[in-house]
Coordinates of C-alpha atoms and ligand atoms in Angstrom, one line a residue:
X26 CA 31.1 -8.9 -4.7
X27 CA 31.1 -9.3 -1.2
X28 CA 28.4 -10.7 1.3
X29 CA 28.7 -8.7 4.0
X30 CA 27.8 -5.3 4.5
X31 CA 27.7 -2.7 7.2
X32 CA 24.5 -1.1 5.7
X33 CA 21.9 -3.3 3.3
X34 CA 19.6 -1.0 2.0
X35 CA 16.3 -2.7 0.2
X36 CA 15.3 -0.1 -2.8
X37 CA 16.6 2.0 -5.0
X38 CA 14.1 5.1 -4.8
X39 CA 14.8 8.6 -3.6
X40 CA 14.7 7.7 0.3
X41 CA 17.3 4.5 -0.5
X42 CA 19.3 5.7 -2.6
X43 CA 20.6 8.9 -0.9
X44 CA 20.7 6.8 2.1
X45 CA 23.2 4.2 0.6
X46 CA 25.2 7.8 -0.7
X47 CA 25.0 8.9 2.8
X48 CA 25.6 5.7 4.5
X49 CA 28.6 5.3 1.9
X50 CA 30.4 9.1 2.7
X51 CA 29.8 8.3 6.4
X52 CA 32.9 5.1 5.7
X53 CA 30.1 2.5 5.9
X54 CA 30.4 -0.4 3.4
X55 CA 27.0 -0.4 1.6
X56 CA 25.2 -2.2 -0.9
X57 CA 21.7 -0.9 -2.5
X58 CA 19.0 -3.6 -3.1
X59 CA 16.7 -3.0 -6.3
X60 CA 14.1 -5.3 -8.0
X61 CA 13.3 -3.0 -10.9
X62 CA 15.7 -2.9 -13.9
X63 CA 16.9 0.4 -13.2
X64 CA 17.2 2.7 -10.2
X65 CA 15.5 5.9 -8.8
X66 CA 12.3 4.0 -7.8
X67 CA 8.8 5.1 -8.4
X68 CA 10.0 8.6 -8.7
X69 CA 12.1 8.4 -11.7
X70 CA 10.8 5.6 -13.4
X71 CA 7.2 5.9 -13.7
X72 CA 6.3 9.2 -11.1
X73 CA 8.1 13.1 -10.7
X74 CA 10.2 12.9 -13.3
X75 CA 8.5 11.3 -16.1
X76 CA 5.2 13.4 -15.2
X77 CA 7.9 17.0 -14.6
X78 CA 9.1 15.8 -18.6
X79 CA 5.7 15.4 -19.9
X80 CA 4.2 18.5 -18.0
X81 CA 7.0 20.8 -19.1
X82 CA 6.7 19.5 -22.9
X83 CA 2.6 19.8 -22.8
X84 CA 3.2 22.9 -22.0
X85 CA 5.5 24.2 -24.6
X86 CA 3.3 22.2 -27.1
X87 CA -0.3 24.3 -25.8
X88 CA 1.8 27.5 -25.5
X89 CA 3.0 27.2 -29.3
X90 CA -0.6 26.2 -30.6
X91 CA -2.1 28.8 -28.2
X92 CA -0.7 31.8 -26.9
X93 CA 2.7 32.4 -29.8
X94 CA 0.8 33.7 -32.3
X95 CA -0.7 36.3 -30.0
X96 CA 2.9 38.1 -29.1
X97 CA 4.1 37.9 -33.1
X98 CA 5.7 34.3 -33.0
X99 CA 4.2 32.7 -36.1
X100 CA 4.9 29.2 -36.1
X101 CA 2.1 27.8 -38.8
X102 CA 0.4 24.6 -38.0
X103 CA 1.5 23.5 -34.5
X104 CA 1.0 19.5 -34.6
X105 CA 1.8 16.9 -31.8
X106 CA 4.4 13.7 -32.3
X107 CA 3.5 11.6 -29.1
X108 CA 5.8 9.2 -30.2
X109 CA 8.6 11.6 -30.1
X110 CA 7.3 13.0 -27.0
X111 CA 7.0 9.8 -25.7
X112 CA 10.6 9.2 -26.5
X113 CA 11.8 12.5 -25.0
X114 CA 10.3 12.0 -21.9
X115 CA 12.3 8.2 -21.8
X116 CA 15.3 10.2 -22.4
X117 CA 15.4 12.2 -19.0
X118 CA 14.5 9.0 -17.3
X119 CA 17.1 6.9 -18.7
X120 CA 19.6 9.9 -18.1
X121 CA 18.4 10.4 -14.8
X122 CA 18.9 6.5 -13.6
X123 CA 22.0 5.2 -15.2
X124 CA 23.2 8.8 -12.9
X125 CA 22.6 7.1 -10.2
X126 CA 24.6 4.1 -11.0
X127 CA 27.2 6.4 -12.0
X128 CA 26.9 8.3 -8.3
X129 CA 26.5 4.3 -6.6
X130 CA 30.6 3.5 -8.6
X131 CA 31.5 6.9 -7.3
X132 CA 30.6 5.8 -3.7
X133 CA 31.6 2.2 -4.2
X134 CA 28.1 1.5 -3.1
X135 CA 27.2 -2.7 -4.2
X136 CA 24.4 -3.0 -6.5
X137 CA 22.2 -5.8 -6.1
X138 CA 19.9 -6.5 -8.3
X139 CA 16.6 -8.7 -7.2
X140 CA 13.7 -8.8 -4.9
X141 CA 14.9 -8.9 -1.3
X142 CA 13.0 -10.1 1.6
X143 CA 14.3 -10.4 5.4
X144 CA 15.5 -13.6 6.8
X145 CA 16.8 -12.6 10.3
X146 CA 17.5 -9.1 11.7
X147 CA 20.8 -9.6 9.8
X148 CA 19.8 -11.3 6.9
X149 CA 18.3 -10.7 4.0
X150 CA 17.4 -12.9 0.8
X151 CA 17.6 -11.8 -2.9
X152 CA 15.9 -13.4 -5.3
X153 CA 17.3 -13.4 -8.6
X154 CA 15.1 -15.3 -10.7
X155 CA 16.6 -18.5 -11.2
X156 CA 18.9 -18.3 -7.7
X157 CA 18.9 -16.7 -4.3
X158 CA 21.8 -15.8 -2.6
X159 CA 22.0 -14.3 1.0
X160 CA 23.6 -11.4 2.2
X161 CA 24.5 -10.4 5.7
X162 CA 24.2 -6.7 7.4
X163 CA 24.9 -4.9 10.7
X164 CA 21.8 -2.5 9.9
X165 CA 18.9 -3.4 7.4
X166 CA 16.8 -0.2 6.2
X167 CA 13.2 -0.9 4.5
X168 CA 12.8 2.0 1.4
X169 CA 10.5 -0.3 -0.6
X170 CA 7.9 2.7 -1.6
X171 CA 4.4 2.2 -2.2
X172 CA 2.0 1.7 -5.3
X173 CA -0.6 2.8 -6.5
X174 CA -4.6 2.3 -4.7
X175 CA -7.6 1.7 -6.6
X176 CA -11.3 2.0 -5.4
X177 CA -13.1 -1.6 -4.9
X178 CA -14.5 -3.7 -7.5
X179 CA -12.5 -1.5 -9.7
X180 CA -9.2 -3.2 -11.4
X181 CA -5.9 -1.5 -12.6
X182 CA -5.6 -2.8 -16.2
X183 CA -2.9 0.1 -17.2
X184 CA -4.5 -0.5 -20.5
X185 CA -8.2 1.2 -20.0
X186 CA -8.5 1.5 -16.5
X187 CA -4.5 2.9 -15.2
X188 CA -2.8 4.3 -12.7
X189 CA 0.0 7.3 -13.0
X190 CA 2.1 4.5 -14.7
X191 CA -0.2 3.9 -17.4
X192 CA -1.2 7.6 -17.7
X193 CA 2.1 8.2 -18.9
X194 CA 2.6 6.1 -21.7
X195 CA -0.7 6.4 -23.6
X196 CA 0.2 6.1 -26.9
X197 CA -2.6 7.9 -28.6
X198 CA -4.3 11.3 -26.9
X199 CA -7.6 9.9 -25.1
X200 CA -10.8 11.8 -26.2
X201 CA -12.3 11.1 -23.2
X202 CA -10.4 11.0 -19.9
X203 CA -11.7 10.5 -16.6
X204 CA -9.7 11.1 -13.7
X205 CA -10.4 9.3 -10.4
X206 CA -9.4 11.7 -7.5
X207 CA -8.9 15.5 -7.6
X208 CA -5.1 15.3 -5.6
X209 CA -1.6 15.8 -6.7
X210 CA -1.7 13.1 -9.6
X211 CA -4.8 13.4 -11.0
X212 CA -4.5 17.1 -11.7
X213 CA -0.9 17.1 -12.9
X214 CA -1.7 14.4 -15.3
X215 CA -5.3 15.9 -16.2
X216 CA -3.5 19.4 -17.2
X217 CA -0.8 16.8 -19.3
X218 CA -3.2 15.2 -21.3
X219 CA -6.2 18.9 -21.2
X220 CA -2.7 20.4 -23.4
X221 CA -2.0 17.4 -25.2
X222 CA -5.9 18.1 -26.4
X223 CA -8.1 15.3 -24.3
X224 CA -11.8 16.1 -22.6
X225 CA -10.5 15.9 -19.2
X226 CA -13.1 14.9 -16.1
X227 CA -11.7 14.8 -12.7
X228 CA -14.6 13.2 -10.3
X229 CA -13.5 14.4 -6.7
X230 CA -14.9 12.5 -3.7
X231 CA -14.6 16.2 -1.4
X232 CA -15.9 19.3 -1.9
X233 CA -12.4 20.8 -2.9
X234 CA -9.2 19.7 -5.0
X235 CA -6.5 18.9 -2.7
X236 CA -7.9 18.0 0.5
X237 CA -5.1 19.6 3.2
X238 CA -4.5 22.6 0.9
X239 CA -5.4 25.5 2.6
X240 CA -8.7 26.8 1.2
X241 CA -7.2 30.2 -0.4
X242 CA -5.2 27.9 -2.6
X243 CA -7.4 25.1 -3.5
X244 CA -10.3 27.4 -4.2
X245 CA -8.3 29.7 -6.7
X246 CA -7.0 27.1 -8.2
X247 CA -10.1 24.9 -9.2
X248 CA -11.3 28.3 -10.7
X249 CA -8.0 28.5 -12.5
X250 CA -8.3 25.0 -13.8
X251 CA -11.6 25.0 -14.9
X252 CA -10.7 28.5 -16.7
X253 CA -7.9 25.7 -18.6
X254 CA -10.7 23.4 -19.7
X255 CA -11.0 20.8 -17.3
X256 CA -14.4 19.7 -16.2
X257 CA -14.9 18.7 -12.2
X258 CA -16.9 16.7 -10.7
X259 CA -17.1 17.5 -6.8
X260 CA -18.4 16.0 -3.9
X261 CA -19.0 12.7 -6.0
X262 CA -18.4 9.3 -5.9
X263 CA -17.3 7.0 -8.1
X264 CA -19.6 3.8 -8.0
X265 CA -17.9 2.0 -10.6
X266 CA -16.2 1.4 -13.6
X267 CA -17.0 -1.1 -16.1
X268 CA -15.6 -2.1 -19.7
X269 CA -17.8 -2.1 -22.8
X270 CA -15.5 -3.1 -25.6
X271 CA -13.0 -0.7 -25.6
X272 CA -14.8 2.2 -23.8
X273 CA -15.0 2.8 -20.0
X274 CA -17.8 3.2 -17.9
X275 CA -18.2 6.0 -15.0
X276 CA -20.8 5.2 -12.5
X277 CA -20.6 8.4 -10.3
X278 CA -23.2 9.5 -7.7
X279 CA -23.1 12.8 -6.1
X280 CA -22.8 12.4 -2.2
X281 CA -24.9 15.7 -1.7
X282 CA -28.1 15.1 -3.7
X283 CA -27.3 11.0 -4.3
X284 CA -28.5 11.8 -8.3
X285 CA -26.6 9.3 -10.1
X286 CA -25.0 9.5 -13.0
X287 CA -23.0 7.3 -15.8
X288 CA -20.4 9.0 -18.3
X289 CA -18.0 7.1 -21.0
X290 CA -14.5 7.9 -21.3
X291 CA -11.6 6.5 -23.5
X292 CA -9.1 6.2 -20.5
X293 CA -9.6 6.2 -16.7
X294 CA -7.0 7.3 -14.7
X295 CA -7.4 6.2 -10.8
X296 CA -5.5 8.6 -8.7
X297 CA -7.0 8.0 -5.3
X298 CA -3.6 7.6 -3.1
X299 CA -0.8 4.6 -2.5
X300 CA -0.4 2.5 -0.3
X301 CA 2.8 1.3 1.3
X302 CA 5.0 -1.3 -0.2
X303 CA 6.0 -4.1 1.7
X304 CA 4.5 -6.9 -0.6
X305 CA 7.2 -10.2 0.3
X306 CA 9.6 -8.2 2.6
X307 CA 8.7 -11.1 5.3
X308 CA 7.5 -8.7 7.5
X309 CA 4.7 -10.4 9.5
X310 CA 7.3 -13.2 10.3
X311 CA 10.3 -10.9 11.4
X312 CA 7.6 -9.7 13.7
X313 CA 8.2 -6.0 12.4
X314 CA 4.9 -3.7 13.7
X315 CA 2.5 -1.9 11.0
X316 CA -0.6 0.3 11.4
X317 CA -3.9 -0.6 10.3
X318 CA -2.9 1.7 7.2
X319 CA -0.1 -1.3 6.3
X320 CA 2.5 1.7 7.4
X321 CA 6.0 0.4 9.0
X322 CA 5.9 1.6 12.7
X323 CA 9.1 3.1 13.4
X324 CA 10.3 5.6 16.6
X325 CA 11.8 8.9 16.1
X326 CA 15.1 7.0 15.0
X327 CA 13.6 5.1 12.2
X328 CA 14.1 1.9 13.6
X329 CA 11.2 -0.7 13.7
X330 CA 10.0 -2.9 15.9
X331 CA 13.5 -5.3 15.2
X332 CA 16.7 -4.2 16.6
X333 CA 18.7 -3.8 13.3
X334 CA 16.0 -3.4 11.0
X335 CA 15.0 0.6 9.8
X336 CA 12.2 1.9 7.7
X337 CA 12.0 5.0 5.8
X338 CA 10.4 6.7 3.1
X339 CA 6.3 5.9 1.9
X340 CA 6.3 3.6 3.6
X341 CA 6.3 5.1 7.1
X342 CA 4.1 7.3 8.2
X343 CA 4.1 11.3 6.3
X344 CA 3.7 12.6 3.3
X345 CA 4.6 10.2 0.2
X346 CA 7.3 12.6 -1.4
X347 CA 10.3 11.7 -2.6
X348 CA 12.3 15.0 -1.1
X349 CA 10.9 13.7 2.3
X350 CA 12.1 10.1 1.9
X351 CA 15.6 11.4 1.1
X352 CA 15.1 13.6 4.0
X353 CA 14.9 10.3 6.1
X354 CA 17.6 8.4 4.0
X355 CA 20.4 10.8 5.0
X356 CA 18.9 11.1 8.5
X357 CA 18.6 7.8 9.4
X358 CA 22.4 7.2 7.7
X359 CA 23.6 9.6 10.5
X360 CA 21.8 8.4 13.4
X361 CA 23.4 5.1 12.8
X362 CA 26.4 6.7 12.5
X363 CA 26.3 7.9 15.8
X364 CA 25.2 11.4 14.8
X365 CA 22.1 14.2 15.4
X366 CA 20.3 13.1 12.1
X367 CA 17.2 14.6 12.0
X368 CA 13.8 15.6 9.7
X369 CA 12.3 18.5 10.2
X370 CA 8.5 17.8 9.3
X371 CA 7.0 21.1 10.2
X372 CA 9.4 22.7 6.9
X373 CA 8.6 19.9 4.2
X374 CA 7.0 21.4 1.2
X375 CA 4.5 20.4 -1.4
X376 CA 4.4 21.1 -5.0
X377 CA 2.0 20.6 -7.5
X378 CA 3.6 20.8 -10.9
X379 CA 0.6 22.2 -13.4
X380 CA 0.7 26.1 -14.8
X381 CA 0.5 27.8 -12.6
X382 CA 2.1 25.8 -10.1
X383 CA 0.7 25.4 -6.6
X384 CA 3.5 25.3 -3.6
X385 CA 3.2 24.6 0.0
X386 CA 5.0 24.7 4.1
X387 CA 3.8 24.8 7.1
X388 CA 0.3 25.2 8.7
X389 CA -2.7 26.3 6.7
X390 CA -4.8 28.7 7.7
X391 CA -7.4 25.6 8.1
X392 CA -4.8 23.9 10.4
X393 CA -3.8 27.1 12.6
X394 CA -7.9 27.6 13.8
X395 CA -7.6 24.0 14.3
X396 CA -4.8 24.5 17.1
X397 CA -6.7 27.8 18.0
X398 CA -3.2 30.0 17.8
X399 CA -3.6 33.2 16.4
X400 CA -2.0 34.4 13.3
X401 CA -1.6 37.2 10.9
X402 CA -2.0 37.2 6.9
X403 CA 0.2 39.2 4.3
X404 CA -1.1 38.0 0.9
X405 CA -0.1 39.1 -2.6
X406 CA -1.2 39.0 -6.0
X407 CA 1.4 37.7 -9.4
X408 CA -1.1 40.3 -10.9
X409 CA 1.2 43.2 -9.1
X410 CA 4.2 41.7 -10.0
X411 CA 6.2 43.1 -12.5
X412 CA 7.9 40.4 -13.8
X413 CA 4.7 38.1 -13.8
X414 CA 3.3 40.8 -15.5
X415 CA 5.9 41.2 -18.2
X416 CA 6.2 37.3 -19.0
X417 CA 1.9 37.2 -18.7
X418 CA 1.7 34.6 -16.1
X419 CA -0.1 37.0 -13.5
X420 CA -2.5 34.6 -12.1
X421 CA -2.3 33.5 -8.3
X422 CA -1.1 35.0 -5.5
X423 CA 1.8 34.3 -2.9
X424 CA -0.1 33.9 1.3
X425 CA 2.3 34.0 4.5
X426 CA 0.8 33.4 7.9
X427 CA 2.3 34.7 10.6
X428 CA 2.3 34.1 14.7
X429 CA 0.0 37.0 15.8
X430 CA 2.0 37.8 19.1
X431 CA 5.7 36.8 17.6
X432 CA 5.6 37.2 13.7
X433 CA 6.9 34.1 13.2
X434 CA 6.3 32.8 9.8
X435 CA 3.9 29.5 10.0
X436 CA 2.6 28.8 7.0
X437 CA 3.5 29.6 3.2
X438 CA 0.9 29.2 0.6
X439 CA 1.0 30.3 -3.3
X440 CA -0.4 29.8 -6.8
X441 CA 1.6 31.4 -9.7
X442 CA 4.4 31.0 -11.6
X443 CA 7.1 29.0 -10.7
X444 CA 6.3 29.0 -7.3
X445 CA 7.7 24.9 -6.7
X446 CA 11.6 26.6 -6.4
X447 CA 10.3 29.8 -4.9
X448 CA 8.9 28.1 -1.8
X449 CA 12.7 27.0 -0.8
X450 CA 13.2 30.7 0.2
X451 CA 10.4 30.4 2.5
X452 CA 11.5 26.7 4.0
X453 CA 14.9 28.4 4.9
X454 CA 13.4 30.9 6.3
X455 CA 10.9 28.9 8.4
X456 CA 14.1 26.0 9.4
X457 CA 16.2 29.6 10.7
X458 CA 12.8 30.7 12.5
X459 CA 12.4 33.7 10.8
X460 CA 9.6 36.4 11.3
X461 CA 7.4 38.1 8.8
X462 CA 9.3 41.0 9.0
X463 CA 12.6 39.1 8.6
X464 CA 11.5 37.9 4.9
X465 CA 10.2 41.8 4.0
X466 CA 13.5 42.6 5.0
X467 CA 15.5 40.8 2.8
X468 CA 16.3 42.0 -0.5
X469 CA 14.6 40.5 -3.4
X470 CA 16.3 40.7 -6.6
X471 CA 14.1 42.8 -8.9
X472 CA 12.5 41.7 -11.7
X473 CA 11.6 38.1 -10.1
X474 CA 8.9 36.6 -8.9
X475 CA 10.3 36.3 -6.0
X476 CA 9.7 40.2 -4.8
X477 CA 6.0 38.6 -4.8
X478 CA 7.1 37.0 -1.3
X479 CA 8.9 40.3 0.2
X480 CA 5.4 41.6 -0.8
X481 CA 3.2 39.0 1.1
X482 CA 6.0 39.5 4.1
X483 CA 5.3 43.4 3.9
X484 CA 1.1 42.6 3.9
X485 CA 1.5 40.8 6.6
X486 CA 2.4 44.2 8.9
X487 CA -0.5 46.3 6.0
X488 CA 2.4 47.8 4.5
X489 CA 2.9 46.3 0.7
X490 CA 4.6 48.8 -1.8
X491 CA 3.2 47.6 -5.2
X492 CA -0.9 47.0 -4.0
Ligands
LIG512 P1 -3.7 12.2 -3.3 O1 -3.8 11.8 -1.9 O2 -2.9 13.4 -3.6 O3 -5.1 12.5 -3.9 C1 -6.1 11.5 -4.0 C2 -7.5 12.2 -4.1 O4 -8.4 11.2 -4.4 C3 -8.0 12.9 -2.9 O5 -8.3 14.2 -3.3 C4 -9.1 12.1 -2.4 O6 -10.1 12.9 -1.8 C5 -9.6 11.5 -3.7 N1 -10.4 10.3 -3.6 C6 -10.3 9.3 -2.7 N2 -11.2 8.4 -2.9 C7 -12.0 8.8 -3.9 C8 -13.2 8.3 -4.6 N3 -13.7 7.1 -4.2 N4 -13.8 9.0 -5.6 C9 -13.2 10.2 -5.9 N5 -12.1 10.7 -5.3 C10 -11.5 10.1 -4.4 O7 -3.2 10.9 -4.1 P2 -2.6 10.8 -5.6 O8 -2.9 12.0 -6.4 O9 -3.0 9.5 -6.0 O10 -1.0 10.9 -5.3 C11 -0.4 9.8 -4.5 C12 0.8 10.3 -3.8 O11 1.8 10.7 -4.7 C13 0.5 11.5 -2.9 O12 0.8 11.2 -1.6 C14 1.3 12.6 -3.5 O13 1.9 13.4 -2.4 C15 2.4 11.9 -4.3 N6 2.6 12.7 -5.5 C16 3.3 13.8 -5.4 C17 3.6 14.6 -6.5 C18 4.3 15.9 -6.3 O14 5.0 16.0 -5.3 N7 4.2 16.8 -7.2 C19 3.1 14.3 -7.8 C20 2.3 13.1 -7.8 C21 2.1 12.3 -6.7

């Protein structure tokens, strides 16, 4: 293999991979630095798709103990083979990376294995083990990730006390589980192991799941959730967690009336937020600029504080999700190549994967009387929906703002079924500018979910069909 490169990308996650693929179709030569066994990063390996396997699986397991039966599908005594599960799950991820390496030949992309850190703005070290070899490169981008926080005093074991990684490999169903932080992880994995048949806890340091979510959403859904099984704990904080054999525990005090309180658990997941990766990159050295938050500074290009030297992904500054990393990996590919590469972070949605699932674009309602710009609402409920109604998932409802004087759509909110691929309607039509009106003029295939959408387009101007 070669030592010189055109591109050296360090990690192979979401954001550096489809960089290297981009960098690679754009004619530069381009190798892919990883340090994990396998590539795909956080993501595949231990994060989206792991936790996507497990959720989808949890929920055919709680649907054939709980709901077949009801609609004449007699399946006896359902049961539950972790193990198997376990090994299904492992399945889709190995599938899922050794892709990658197949898409890498394809592309004639180098892969290095090893830990890389930056020796000069066209330099970087990989450490192999037992040698280190340098490689040289005319652009260096920085897609290391992040990993997971915890809360002080209170250590990551991945054996009692774990983060997502450990949360999904247990290999026996906690009894008790307390969950650490009411966001994105901590409920997707709390409705995975609720199914699965654990005493779920999610202790929440806000008065709401979700912070950022518009209200609507995040209210509806707790009631949703706690309809499921799960127990909350709002507006508390977590104290500390301590280990008494093999059991955990929970010091929580409530931030409104400071009554404190201690509760036991099997497992404790901590799901409080990452942090940035950039553990042995050489960083402080190269002279490359974080924030206080330990985020890469970069301009609107990407590039860091070193000529050379790019950053993209979790750990700059945005939401930590992989679409929006690759987002940046092909962008920052293009700029380089001379081209308009560019992100467009007002049209970036969020997903929550649980049932129903909870998607995301744009400005909450929250944000818009924030910026004091005035808006209209079309909302609609799954309950209307035929299709919803016919499959009984009929619980949520799809919200569109829109500009007050323009119509322009600013903000997509909704809870229901299979909302995370419906919302990519709605981030075309937001990237194309479209108006209310625009949407509630489209035809919607019918039944789908999706006419749920055309509805909430069609509220917006008081004019709905089906409520
Ligand atoms: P998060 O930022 O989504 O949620 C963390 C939660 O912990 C917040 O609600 C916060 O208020 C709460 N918290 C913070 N300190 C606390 C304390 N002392 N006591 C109790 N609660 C406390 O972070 P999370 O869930 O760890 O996810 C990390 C990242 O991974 C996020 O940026 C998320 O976007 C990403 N992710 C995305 C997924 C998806 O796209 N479906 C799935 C899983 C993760």
């Amino acid at each position: 293999m070669s030592d010189s490169f055109d591109f050296i990308v360090i990690g192979g996650g979401p954001g550096g991979y489809v960089c290297a693929i981009r960098a690679a179709q754009l004619g530069f030569k381009t190798a892919c630095i990883e340090s994990r066994s396998t590539l795909g990063g956080t993501c595949l390996n231990v994060g989206c798709i792991p936790s996507k396997s497990l959720l989808n699986l949890s929920e055919n397991f709680s649907k054939a103990k709980n709901n077949f039966s009801s609609v004449g599908i007699e399946t006896g005594n359902v049961t539950l083979n972790l193990e198997k599960m376990m090994k299904a799950k492992e399945k889709s991820v190995m599938l899922l990376t050794k892709g990658i390496e197949f898409l890498f030949k394809k592309n004639k992309i180098s892969y290095i294995r090893g830990k890389a850190s930056i020796k000069s703005n066209k330099e970087v070290i990989v450490d192999q083990g037992n040698s280190q070899k340098v490689y040289k490169a005319n652009n260096i981008i920085i897609s290391t990730g992040s990993e997971p926080t915890s809360l002080p005093g209170i250590k990551i074991d991945e054996k009692n006390i774990v983060s997502s990684t450990g949360a999904l490999s247990f290999n026996k169903v906690p009894k008790e589980l307390v969950i650490i932080g009411g966001g994105y992880i901590g409920l997707e994995m709390g409705s995975v192991w609720k199914r699965l048949g654990s005493n779920v806890t999610v202790v929440e340091f806000l008065d709401q799941i979700v912070p950022g979510m518009d209200k609507d959403i995040s209210t509806e859904f707790l009631k949703i959730l706690k309809k499921q099984g799960i127990n909350f704990k709002l507006n508390s904080k977590v104290t500390g967690v301590s280990l008494v054999k093999e059991k955990a525990i929970i010091d929580i005090t409530s931030n409104e009336t400071k009554i404190r309180e201690r509760i036991q658990a099997d497992k404790v997941l901590v799901a409080v937020g990452r942090k940035s990766n950039t553990k042995g990159l050489n960083l402080e050295k190269m002279d490359i600029m974080c924030d206080s938050l330990g985020k890469i500074k970069v301009d609107k290009n990407f590039r860091t504080s070193v000529k050379n030297i790019y950053a993209i992904g979790d750990v700059i500054e945005g939401p930590m999700l992989a679409h929006k990393a690759e987002e940046e990996g092909i962008a920052v590919a293009e700029i380089i190549a001379g081209q308009s590469g560019h992100v467009n972070y007002n049209t970036i949605p969020g997903v929550i994967y649980t049932s129903p699932e909870v998607a995301s674009i744009g400005n909450t309602e929250q944000k818009l009387i924030e910026k004091n710009i005035k808006y209209k609402i079309g909302k609609f409920p799954f309950a209307a929906n035929s299709r919803a109604k016919v499959i009984n998932e009929t619980e949520g409802f799809v919200k569109i703002l829109a500009d007050k004087n323009t119509d322009k759509v600013l903000g997509v909110h909704m809870i229901g079924p299979h909302v995370g691929d419906m919302i990519a309607e709605m981030a075309l039509a937001m990237e194309f500018g479209a108006s209310s009106e625009d949407v509630a003029r489209t035809c919607h295939a019918h039944p789908t979910y999706s006419e749920a959408i055309k509805e909430a387009a069609l509220a917006v101007d008081k004019r709905p069909i089906h409520s």
